[in-house]
Tab-separated table of C-alpha atoms and ligand atoms in Angstrom:
chain	number	residue	atom	x	y	z
A	1	MET	CA	-1.255	54.357	227.386
A	2	ASN	CA	-2.299	52.190	224.495
A	3	GLN	CA	-0.047	52.155	221.500
A	4	ILE	CA	-1.455	53.373	218.210
A	5	ASN	CA	-0.974	50.894	215.394
A	6	PRO	CA	-0.180	51.909	211.833
A	7	PRO	CA	-3.191	51.647	209.508
A	8	LYS	CA	-3.523	48.272	207.808
A	9	GLY	CA	-1.529	48.022	204.579
A	10	THR	CA	0.899	50.818	205.483
A	11	HIS	CA	4.473	50.375	206.643
A	12	ASP	CA	7.292	52.447	208.088
A	13	ILE	CA	10.573	52.625	206.227
A	14	TYR	CA	13.903	52.946	208.062
A	15	ASP	CA	17.403	51.481	208.372
A	16	LEU	CA	18.300	49.164	205.477
A	17	GLU	CA	15.046	49.797	203.612
A	18	GLY	CA	15.581	53.541	203.937
A	19	VAL	CA	19.119	53.386	202.580
A	20	ALA	CA	18.031	50.951	199.859
A	21	ASN	CA	15.172	53.167	198.709
A	22	GLN	CA	17.495	56.135	198.350
A	23	TYR	CA	19.950	54.001	196.422
A	24	ILE	CA	17.228	52.657	194.109
A	25	GLU	CA	15.877	56.176	193.510
A	26	THR	CA	19.366	57.458	192.712
A	27	ILE	CA	19.982	54.759	190.097
A	28	PHE	CA	16.470	55.266	188.732
A	29	SER	CA	16.765	59.031	188.339
A	30	SER	CA	20.275	58.934	186.975
A	31	LEU	CA	19.317	56.461	184.218
A	32	CYS	CA	16.152	58.457	183.447
A	33	GLY	CA	18.432	61.467	183.044
A	34	PHE	CA	20.630	59.563	180.594
A	35	TYR	CA	17.539	58.845	178.504
A	36	GLY	CA	16.530	62.503	178.441
A	37	PHE	CA	13.722	62.374	181.017
A	38	SER	CA	13.246	65.193	183.503
A	39	TYR	CA	11.685	65.077	186.951
A	40	ALA	CA	8.055	66.011	187.571
A	41	GLN	CA	5.916	66.087	190.701
A	42	THR	CA	2.142	66.163	190.751
A	43	PRO	CA	-0.305	66.339	193.671
A	44	ILE	CA	-0.894	63.256	195.810
A	45	PHE	CA	-4.634	63.931	195.572
A	46	GLU	CA	-6.674	64.887	192.511
A	47	HIS	CA	-10.313	65.273	191.565
A	48	THR	CA	-11.865	61.802	191.572
A	49	GLU	CA	-13.034	62.341	188.005
A	50	LEU	CA	-9.446	62.317	186.744
A	51	PHE	CA	-9.008	58.671	187.679
A	52	GLU	CA	-12.524	57.682	186.627
A	53	ARG	CA	-11.799	59.011	183.163
A	54	GLY	CA	-8.070	58.228	183.063
A	55	VAL	CA	-7.638	54.852	184.736
A	56	GLY	CA	-11.163	53.924	183.664
A	57	ASP	CA	-14.531	52.902	185.059
A	58	SER	CA	-14.080	49.229	184.334
A	59	SER	CA	-10.768	48.844	186.192
A	60	ASP	CA	-10.680	47.238	189.650
A	61	ILE	CA	-8.778	50.301	190.807
A	62	VAL	CA	-11.662	52.670	190.093
A	63	ARG	CA	-14.417	50.207	190.957
A	64	LYS	CA	-13.091	49.059	194.309
A	65	GLU	CA	-9.731	50.360	195.372
A	66	MET	CA	-9.682	54.139	195.507
A	67	TYR	CA	-9.296	56.224	198.642
A	68	THR	CA	-12.003	58.743	197.849
A	69	PHE	CA	-13.515	61.314	200.182
A	70	LYS	CA	-15.376	64.580	200.108
A	71	ASP	CA	-13.296	67.513	201.275
A	72	LYS	CA	-14.657	70.388	203.352
A	73	GLY	CA	-15.686	72.160	200.148
A	74	ASP	CA	-17.820	69.169	199.064
A	75	ARG	CA	-15.459	68.164	196.260
A	76	PHE	CA	-14.791	64.513	195.501
A	77	ILE	CA	-11.102	63.975	196.053
A	78	THR	CA	-9.057	60.802	195.532
A	79	LEU	CA	-5.588	59.870	196.795
A	80	ARG	CA	-3.767	58.924	193.600
A	81	PRO	CA	-3.896	55.181	192.891
A	82	GLU	CA	-1.095	55.485	190.275
A	83	GLY	CA	1.054	58.177	188.673
A	84	THR	CA	0.189	58.263	184.972
A	85	ALA	CA	-3.148	60.091	185.120
A	86	GLY	CA	-1.650	62.909	187.208
A	87	ILE	CA	1.231	63.440	184.775
A	88	MET	CA	-1.245	63.566	181.858
A	89	ARG	CA	-3.357	66.073	183.760
A	90	ALA	CA	-0.288	68.211	184.412
A	91	ILE	CA	0.602	68.100	180.711
A	92	VAL	CA	-2.907	69.269	179.827
A	93	SER	CA	-3.312	71.830	182.663
A	94	ASN	CA	0.003	73.488	181.842
A	95	LYS	CA	-0.254	73.018	178.054
A	96	LEU	CA	3.201	71.493	178.146
A	97	TYR	CA	2.688	70.061	174.654
A	98	ALA	CA	2.445	73.598	173.225
A	99	ASN	CA	5.815	75.042	174.175
A	100	THR	CA	8.184	72.082	174.279
A	101	ASP	CA	9.468	69.699	171.639
A	102	LEU	CA	7.676	66.387	171.555
A	103	PRO	CA	7.897	63.851	172.953
A	104	LEU	CA	7.561	65.136	176.502
A	105	LYS	CA	9.568	62.908	178.819
A	106	TYR	CA	8.989	62.910	182.575
A	107	PHE	CA	9.938	60.663	185.435
A	108	TYR	CA	8.344	60.718	188.868
A	109	SER	CA	8.288	58.947	192.192
A	110	GLY	CA	6.057	58.956	195.186
A	111	GLU	CA	3.400	57.250	197.238
A	112	VAL	CA	0.235	55.821	195.734
A	113	PHE	CA	-2.829	54.381	197.457
A	114	ARG	CA	-5.015	51.398	196.676
A	115	TYR	CA	-7.523	49.755	198.982
A	116	GLU	CA	-6.370	46.212	198.271
A	117	ARG	CA	-6.108	43.142	200.490
A	118	PRO	CA	-2.625	43.456	201.983
A	119	GLN	CA	-0.298	40.490	201.499
A	120	GLN	CA	3.326	39.743	200.627
A	121	GLY	CA	4.448	42.595	198.341
A	122	ARG	CA	1.023	44.239	198.355
A	123	PHE	CA	0.303	47.348	200.377
A	124	ARG	CA	-2.406	49.978	200.593
A	125	GLU	CA	0.140	52.741	200.616
A	126	PHE	CA	3.134	51.974	198.430
A	127	HIS	CA	5.641	53.804	196.248
A	128	GLN	CA	5.995	53.910	192.501
A	129	LEU	CA	8.926	55.070	190.389
A	130	GLY	CA	7.638	55.779	186.909
A	131	VAL	CA	8.242	57.423	183.547
A	132	GLU	CA	5.935	58.746	180.828
A	133	GLU	CA	6.887	59.670	177.270
A	134	VAL	CA	4.101	61.596	175.563
A	135	GLY	CA	3.625	62.753	171.974
A	136	VAL	CA	5.218	59.659	170.448
A	137	ASN	CA	4.675	58.185	167.000
A	138	SER	CA	7.251	55.458	166.495
A	139	ILE	CA	7.724	51.959	167.844
A	140	TYR	CA	11.213	53.161	168.775
A	141	ASN	CA	9.670	55.302	171.521
A	142	ASP	CA	8.056	52.159	172.939
A	143	ILE	CA	11.324	50.302	172.698
A	144	GLU	CA	13.281	53.144	174.295
A	145	VAL	CA	10.992	53.082	177.325
A	146	ILE	CA	11.109	49.299	177.679
A	147	LEU	CA	14.893	49.421	177.346
A	148	LEU	CA	15.092	52.100	180.041
A	149	GLY	CA	13.110	49.913	182.448
A	150	TYR	CA	15.238	46.921	181.613
A	151	SER	CA	18.535	48.816	182.064
A	152	ILE	CA	17.461	50.175	185.436
A	153	LEU	CA	16.798	46.631	186.649
A	154	GLN	CA	20.134	45.419	185.239
A	155	THR	CA	21.957	48.288	186.929
A	156	LEU	CA	20.304	47.398	190.241
A	157	GLY	CA	21.776	43.920	189.783
A	158	LEU	CA	18.534	42.109	188.895
A	159	LYS	CA	19.999	40.059	186.079
A	160	ASP	CA	17.321	37.428	185.528
A	161	VAL	CA	14.423	39.741	184.847
A	162	LYS	CA	11.562	38.218	182.923
A	163	LEU	CA	9.935	40.679	180.534
A	164	LYS	CA	6.390	39.660	179.630
A	165	ILE	CA	4.976	41.443	176.655
A	166	ASN	CA	1.759	41.546	174.647
A	167	SER	CA	-0.118	43.884	172.342
A	168	LEU	CA	-3.653	45.132	172.936
A	169	GLY	CA	-3.712	46.662	169.456
A	170	ASP	CA	-5.628	49.759	168.433
A	171	LYS	CA	-9.288	50.503	169.170
A	172	GLN	CA	-10.472	48.480	166.175
A	173	SER	CA	-8.469	45.452	167.337
A	174	ARG	CA	-9.924	45.669	170.831
A	175	ASP	CA	-13.488	46.123	169.559
A	176	ASN	CA	-13.072	42.977	167.463
A	177	TYR	CA	-11.594	41.121	170.400
A	178	ARG	CA	-14.278	42.255	172.855
A	179	ALA	CA	-16.963	41.009	170.464
A	180	ALA	CA	-15.171	37.651	170.221
A	181	LEU	CA	-14.907	37.424	174.027
A	182	LYS	CA	-18.609	38.218	174.414
A	183	ASP	CA	-19.427	35.404	171.992
A	184	PHE	CA	-17.137	33.021	173.816
A	185	PHE	CA	-18.386	33.807	177.324
A	186	ALA	CA	-22.085	34.147	176.379
A	187	ASP	CA	-23.024	30.612	177.443
A	188	LYS	CA	-20.457	30.443	180.277
A	189	ILE	CA	-20.888	33.721	182.130
A	190	ASP	CA	-23.777	32.452	184.282
A	191	ASP	CA	-21.331	30.018	185.900
A	192	MET	CA	-18.771	32.702	186.657
A	193	CYS	CA	-18.239	35.050	189.594
A	194	GLU	CA	-20.283	38.164	190.338
A	195	ASP	CA	-17.445	40.475	189.259
A	196	CYS	CA	-17.191	38.725	185.908
A	197	HIS	CA	-20.904	39.382	185.288
A	198	ASP	CA	-20.158	43.090	185.587
A	199	ARG	CA	-17.004	42.770	183.495
A	200	TYR	CA	-18.973	40.977	180.776
A	201	ASN	CA	-21.094	44.090	180.350
A	202	THR	CA	-18.563	46.851	181.008
A	203	ASN	CA	-15.330	45.423	179.599
A	204	PRO	CA	-15.011	41.682	178.856
A	205	LEU	CA	-11.203	42.085	178.640
A	206	ARG	CA	-11.183	42.382	182.432
A	207	ILE	CA	-12.544	38.816	182.696
A	208	LEU	CA	-9.094	37.586	181.632
A	209	ASP	CA	-7.684	39.088	184.839
A	210	CYS	CA	-10.122	37.224	187.116
A	211	LYS	CA	-8.331	35.571	190.041
A	212	VAL	CA	-11.114	33.057	190.849
A	213	GLU	CA	-9.754	29.577	190.116
A	214	HIS	CA	-12.928	28.192	188.580
A	215	ASP	CA	-13.135	31.186	186.250
A	216	GLN	CA	-9.473	30.923	185.305
A	217	GLU	CA	-10.146	27.397	184.076
A	218	ILE	CA	-12.765	28.781	181.675
A	219	VAL	CA	-10.566	31.726	180.676
A	220	ARG	CA	-7.811	29.325	179.636
A	221	HIS	CA	-9.848	28.367	176.570
A	222	ALA	CA	-10.872	31.899	175.606
A	223	PRO	CA	-9.790	33.386	172.258
A	224	ILE	CA	-6.510	35.339	172.400
A	225	MET	CA	-6.010	39.013	171.609
A	226	ARG	CA	-3.229	38.332	169.133
A	227	ASN	CA	-5.655	36.804	166.628
A	228	TYR	CA	-7.776	39.956	166.577
A	229	LEU	CA	-5.070	42.534	165.982
A	230	THR	CA	-5.559	44.642	162.868
A	231	GLU	CA	-2.817	44.306	160.285
A	232	LYS	CA	-1.173	47.574	161.380
A	233	ALA	CA	-1.225	46.572	165.056
A	234	GLU	CA	0.215	43.137	164.271
A	235	THR	CA	2.990	44.624	162.100
A	236	ASP	CA	3.934	47.129	164.814
A	237	PHE	CA	4.038	44.385	167.415
A	238	VAL	CA	6.165	42.061	165.289
A	239	GLU	CA	8.572	44.907	164.512
A	240	THR	CA	8.823	45.797	168.189
A	241	LEU	CA	9.699	42.205	169.048
A	242	GLU	CA	12.288	42.106	166.261
A	243	VAL	CA	14.039	45.194	167.582
A	244	LEU	CA	14.019	43.731	171.115
A	245	ASN	CA	15.651	40.610	169.658
A	246	ALA	CA	18.233	42.706	167.862
A	247	PHE	CA	19.161	44.436	171.130
A	248	GLY	CA	19.347	41.158	173.008
A	249	ILE	CA	16.508	41.943	175.394
A	250	PRO	CA	14.985	38.628	176.428
A	251	TYR	CA	11.180	38.609	176.545
A	252	GLU	CA	8.282	36.226	176.571
A	253	VAL	CA	5.066	36.968	174.669
A	254	ASP	CA	2.209	36.439	177.128
A	255	ASN	CA	-1.108	36.193	175.304
A	256	ASN	CA	-3.063	36.630	178.507
A	257	LEU	CA	-1.371	39.852	179.578
A	258	VAL	CA	-4.115	42.513	179.381
A	259	ARG	CA	-3.150	44.797	182.337
A	260	GLY	CA	-5.633	46.116	184.858
A	261	LEU	CA	-5.911	49.748	183.739
A	262	ASP	CA	-8.246	50.831	180.951
A	263	TYR	CA	-5.978	53.275	179.118
A	264	TYR	CA	-3.695	50.822	177.355
A	265	SER	CA	-3.536	50.182	173.637
A	266	GLY	CA	-0.665	48.714	171.641
A	267	VAL	CA	2.235	47.192	173.498
A	268	VAL	CA	1.869	46.299	177.202
A	269	PHE	CA	4.518	44.707	179.401
A	270	GLU	CA	5.441	43.563	182.889
A	271	PHE	CA	8.783	42.899	184.543
A	272	HIS	CA	8.828	39.784	186.717
A	273	TYR	CA	11.588	38.498	188.928
A	274	THR	CA	11.855	35.458	191.138
A	275	SER	CA	14.356	35.905	193.931
A	276	LYS	CA	16.588	33.079	195.164
A	277	THR	CA	14.177	32.456	198.018
A	278	GLY	CA	11.529	31.616	195.418
A	279	GLN	CA	9.301	34.294	196.876
A	280	ASN	CA	6.794	35.704	194.374
A	281	TYR	CA	6.019	39.376	194.936
A	282	GLY	CA	4.076	39.831	191.679
A	283	ALA	CA	5.274	42.144	188.920
A	284	ILE	CA	8.115	44.438	190.032
A	285	GLY	CA	7.162	46.905	187.318
A	286	ALA	CA	4.711	47.276	184.491
A	287	GLY	CA	3.521	49.610	181.783
A	288	GLY	CA	2.445	50.070	178.233
A	289	HIS	CA	1.378	52.299	175.399
A	290	TYR	CA	-1.753	54.476	175.476
A	291	ASP	CA	-3.466	56.115	172.475
A	292	HIS	CA	-6.301	58.198	173.883
A	293	LEU	CA	-5.468	58.971	177.495
A	294	VAL	CA	-4.489	62.606	176.943
A	295	GLU	CA	-7.708	63.235	174.975
A	296	GLU	CA	-9.699	61.390	177.620
A	297	ILE	CA	-8.756	64.087	180.120
A	298	GLY	CA	-9.365	67.016	177.826
A	299	GLY	CA	-6.074	67.428	175.954
A	300	PRO	CA	-5.000	66.983	172.332
A	301	ALA	CA	-4.614	63.630	170.572
A	302	LEU	CA	-1.194	62.588	171.834
A	303	GLU	CA	-0.052	59.013	172.286
A	304	GLY	CA	2.235	57.966	175.064
A	305	ILE	CA	4.091	55.113	176.682
A	306	GLY	CA	5.293	54.598	180.225
A	307	PHE	CA	5.862	52.227	183.096
A	308	ALA	CA	6.098	52.221	186.858
A	309	PHE	CA	8.112	50.110	189.280
A	310	GLY	CA	6.827	49.191	192.711
A	311	LEU	CA	9.554	50.390	195.092
A	312	GLU	CA	8.582	47.951	197.888
A	313	ARG	CA	8.889	45.050	195.476
A	314	LEU	CA	12.259	46.183	194.102
A	315	TYR	CA	13.530	46.433	197.662
A	316	ALA	CA	12.160	43.007	198.610
A	317	VAL	CA	13.787	41.125	195.723
A	318	MET	CA	17.094	42.976	196.143
A	319	ARG	CA	17.139	42.185	199.850
A	320	ASP	CA	16.312	38.513	199.214
A	321	ASP	CA	19.080	38.246	196.626
A	322	SER	CA	21.650	40.021	198.832
A	323	LEU	CA	22.050	42.866	196.353
A	324	LEU	CA	22.019	45.481	199.106
A	325	GLU	CA	25.204	44.467	200.895
A	326	GLY	CA	27.684	47.285	200.740
A	327	ILE	CA	25.277	50.002	199.615
A	328	ASP	CA	25.520	51.573	203.057
A	329	GLU	CA	29.024	52.965	202.603
A	330	GLY	CA	29.359	53.999	206.208
A	331	LEU	CA	31.364	56.798	207.785
A	332	ASP	CA	34.814	57.991	206.854
A	333	PHE	CA	35.689	58.900	210.439
A	334	TYR	CA	34.306	58.280	213.882
A	335	VAL	CA	35.632	60.967	216.198
A	336	MET	CA	36.075	59.702	219.762
A	337	SER	CA	36.421	62.089	222.587
A	338	VAL	CA	37.096	60.633	226.000
A	339	GLY	CA	37.299	62.860	229.009
A	340	THR	CA	35.306	66.089	229.153
A	341	LYS	CA	38.376	68.211	228.433
A	342	SER	CA	38.440	66.899	224.873
A	343	PHE	CA	34.824	67.606	223.892
A	344	THR	CA	35.469	71.106	222.551
A	345	ASP	CA	38.458	70.085	220.432
A	346	ALA	CA	36.673	66.955	219.206
A	347	PHE	CA	33.636	68.936	218.210
A	348	SER	CA	35.708	71.486	216.374
A	349	LEU	CA	37.562	68.705	214.517
A	350	LEU	CA	34.243	67.068	213.618
A	351	THR	CA	33.035	70.345	212.157
A	352	SER	CA	36.188	70.874	210.079
A	353	LEU	CA	36.078	67.310	208.774
A	354	ARG	CA	32.468	67.739	207.670
A	355	ALA	CA	33.274	71.076	206.043
A	356	SER	CA	36.021	69.315	204.083
A	357	GLY	CA	33.522	66.795	202.750
A	358	PHE	CA	34.084	63.794	204.994
A	359	LYS	CA	31.268	61.730	206.427
A	360	CYS	CA	31.769	61.624	210.142
A	361	GLU	CA	30.083	61.342	213.475
A	362	SER	CA	30.823	61.489	217.151
A	363	SER	CA	28.973	61.021	220.419
A	364	PHE	CA	28.904	63.176	223.486
A	365	ASP	CA	27.621	60.933	226.238
A	366	GLY	CA	30.959	60.226	227.891
A	367	LYS	CA	31.088	56.506	227.073
A	368	GLY	CA	34.406	54.655	227.226
A	369	PHE	CA	36.562	53.479	224.323
A	370	LYS	CA	35.113	49.995	224.239
A	371	GLN	CA	31.600	51.322	223.661
A	372	LEU	CA	32.815	53.912	221.177
A	373	PHE	CA	34.657	51.332	219.072
A	374	LYS	CA	31.496	49.215	218.960
A	375	ARG	CA	29.550	52.227	217.735
A	376	ALA	CA	32.188	53.075	215.143
A	377	ASN	CA	31.976	49.522	213.839
A	378	ARG	CA	28.186	49.593	213.667
A	379	LYS	CA	28.448	52.824	211.651
A	380	LYS	CA	31.000	51.159	209.356
A	381	ALA	CA	33.581	53.858	210.067
A	382	LYS	CA	36.796	53.493	208.067
A	383	PHE	CA	38.912	55.269	210.699
A	384	ALA	CA	38.577	56.250	214.325
A	385	ILE	CA	40.041	59.571	215.407
A	386	ILE	CA	40.758	59.562	219.092
A	387	ILE	CA	41.071	62.654	221.238
A	388	GLY	CA	41.674	61.981	224.916
A	389	ASP	CA	42.846	64.389	227.590
A	390	ASP	CA	46.494	63.461	226.801
A	391	GLU	CA	45.995	64.296	223.161
A	392	VAL	CA	44.425	67.643	224.001
A	393	ASP	CA	47.496	68.595	226.032
A	394	LYS	CA	49.828	67.682	223.164
A	395	GLU	CA	47.506	68.995	220.443
A	396	VAL	CA	47.637	65.699	218.561
A	397	VAL	CA	45.066	63.045	217.675
A	398	THR	CA	45.429	59.301	217.307
A	399	ILE	CA	44.050	57.876	214.078
A	400	LYS	CA	43.255	54.191	213.898
A	401	ASN	CA	42.440	52.224	210.774
A	402	MET	CA	39.377	50.220	211.802
A	403	LEU	CA	40.189	47.374	209.433
A	404	THR	CA	43.948	46.886	209.855
A	405	GLU	CA	43.999	48.308	213.424
A	406	GLU	CA	47.152	50.205	212.453
A	407	GLN	CA	47.372	53.460	214.419
A	408	PHE	CA	49.474	56.627	214.474
A	409	MET	CA	49.519	60.177	215.827
A	410	VAL	CA	48.879	63.312	213.823
A	411	PRO	CA	49.221	66.941	215.009
A	412	TYR	CA	45.984	68.962	215.050
A	413	ALA	CA	47.168	71.217	212.223
A	414	GLN	CA	47.692	68.283	209.864
A	415	VAL	CA	44.567	66.250	210.509
A	416	ILE	CA	42.585	67.429	207.465
A	417	ASP	CA	45.508	66.855	205.071
A	418	LYS	CA	46.059	63.428	206.571
A	419	ALA	CA	42.330	62.656	206.301
A	420	ASP	CA	42.466	63.506	202.580
A	421	GLU	CA	45.441	61.269	202.088
A	422	LEU	CA	43.925	58.327	203.971
A	423	ILE	CA	40.580	58.397	202.154
A	424	ASP	CA	42.271	58.865	198.743
A	425	GLU	CA	44.478	55.876	199.472
A	426	LEU	CA	41.498	53.714	200.418
A	427	GLU	CA	39.621	54.733	197.288
A	428	ALA	CA	42.585	54.074	194.999
A	429	HIS	CA	42.913	50.692	196.634
A	430	SER	CA	39.247	49.770	196.207
A	431	HIS	CA	39.245	50.850	192.516
A	432	HIS	CA	42.285	48.695	192.027
A	433	HIS	CA	40.251	45.684	193.196
A	434	GLU	CA	37.173	46.381	191.073
B	501	LIG	P1	0.412	48.959	187.813
B	501	LIG	O1	0.739	47.639	187.180
B	501	LIG	O2	-0.927	49.094	188.398
B	501	LIG	O3	0.671	50.066	186.701
B	501	LIG	O4	1.486	49.268	188.925
B	501	LIG	C1	2.870	49.322	188.639
B	501	LIG	C2	3.688	48.576	189.683
B	501	LIG	O5	3.348	49.038	191.003
B	501	LIG	C3	3.391	47.085	189.763
B	501	LIG	O6	4.131	46.378	188.778
B	501	LIG	C4	3.865	46.737	191.166
B	501	LIG	O7	5.265	46.557	191.188
B	501	LIG	C5	3.526	47.980	191.944
B	501	LIG	N1	2.281	47.770	192.704
B	501	LIG	C6	1.013	47.783	192.237
B	501	LIG	N2	0.121	47.585	193.236
B	501	LIG	C7	0.853	47.454	194.372
B	501	LIG	C8	0.517	47.265	195.769
B	501	LIG	N3	-0.735	47.166	196.188
B	501	LIG	N4	1.546	47.169	196.651
B	501	LIG	C9	2.835	47.278	196.248
B	501	LIG	N5	3.191	47.479	194.967
B	501	LIG	C10	2.228	47.564	194.040
B	501	LIG	C11	0.481	51.405	186.892
B	501	LIG	O8	0.233	51.906	187.961
B	501	LIG	C12	0.663	52.233	185.652
B	501	LIG	N6	0.445	53.638	186.014
B	501	LIG	C13	2.038	52.019	185.046
B	501	LIG	C14	2.191	52.832	183.792
B	501	LIG	C15	2.851	53.996	183.661
B	501	LIG	N7	1.647	52.559	182.618
B	501	LIG	C16	1.961	53.516	181.742
B	501	LIG	N8	2.668	54.400	182.371
């Protein structure tokens, strides 16, 4: 029969990528915990209107990239194209702002969907790890969130992260800037792409994001946001940068960074990273401050700040820079039974070892030692425990250190104690070398 291919832009995750994703999620959630964030989950699909209002009508996401369909009850449903809008909706639906101290701090992870042209580091189904801090009123909340993102990347071993940062100011600043952009592009827009015509009318800020080369040339000479910030917005931005300096967080102000989602105001940022292979996967994470998003979806006037990492991109740069070696810790013991007489005893040993907290495995297909040692090596077992027919008769096992090849016999009754001792010894040894 014909094989069925995966849909374009999707991918299966297994082996190293599977282990890596769990590792990345563990580091991510543990650091979020340290910063006082708690875990939240929202539906993978929402009413289409949520994203139209939240992410915004003028964004590429809403205009072109959403997986939207009518369900059997004739409702317009959309597979989430990002995580922020859903968290805001949950905050409003459950009135979370009413019975908890502000700011609310949530982290989340899961799949998101965008109908984009697939390429290196760009999928139609991908995974985001994100945080949102809502009900904020100090630049220190912004800084806390940026610092969290930065520390997660440092902890994952991505040392040379480039933090690009800009400010989109408050509404007044953006109104001023939009007017200036309209002036600037008025006599140029006829020469620009079809999308830019639309953007000129709906949201001229989006023109700055245009990927068409000819248009980028024109954009290069456009006025910059920074010069249209109100005094308050400029002061906040300068203060934010000063605190980042004080904490030794390297950044680069990028005047053209406007971000593709409509909800941003104030500080916006992206984390970039070039792996040793020189491969560019785009931003590995991005976020910013939003003033009116909660109101936009029917809640009170609460400001927030957040970011999301792209899990596929984190994995790709870590793999390229060999940061994943050793994260698969492997088994403590590989139990080898040879000869059918030993299966029962081997299985019972395997069960006791697991109950005592050791990672172990065995196989029951009657293969010989040579094969079993190969398997144990592939599973990165620290020790092999061998039970052959001879051993069963004597009620002993042979334990072999897979690294040093040293081996010795241990009576059945003492195997668990010995296992404890061996693993403790190994751990003490590895700490000693750290
Ligand atoms: P975003 O920049 O659209 O922001 O996406 C965040 C991250 O998701 C990107 O930096 C990138 O790593 C990853 N990403 C985006 N598109 C793709 C794709 N097609 N394939 C693979 N990875 C991708 C947001 O979604 C905002 N919700 C972030 C945020 C949270 N802002 C405030 N709070």
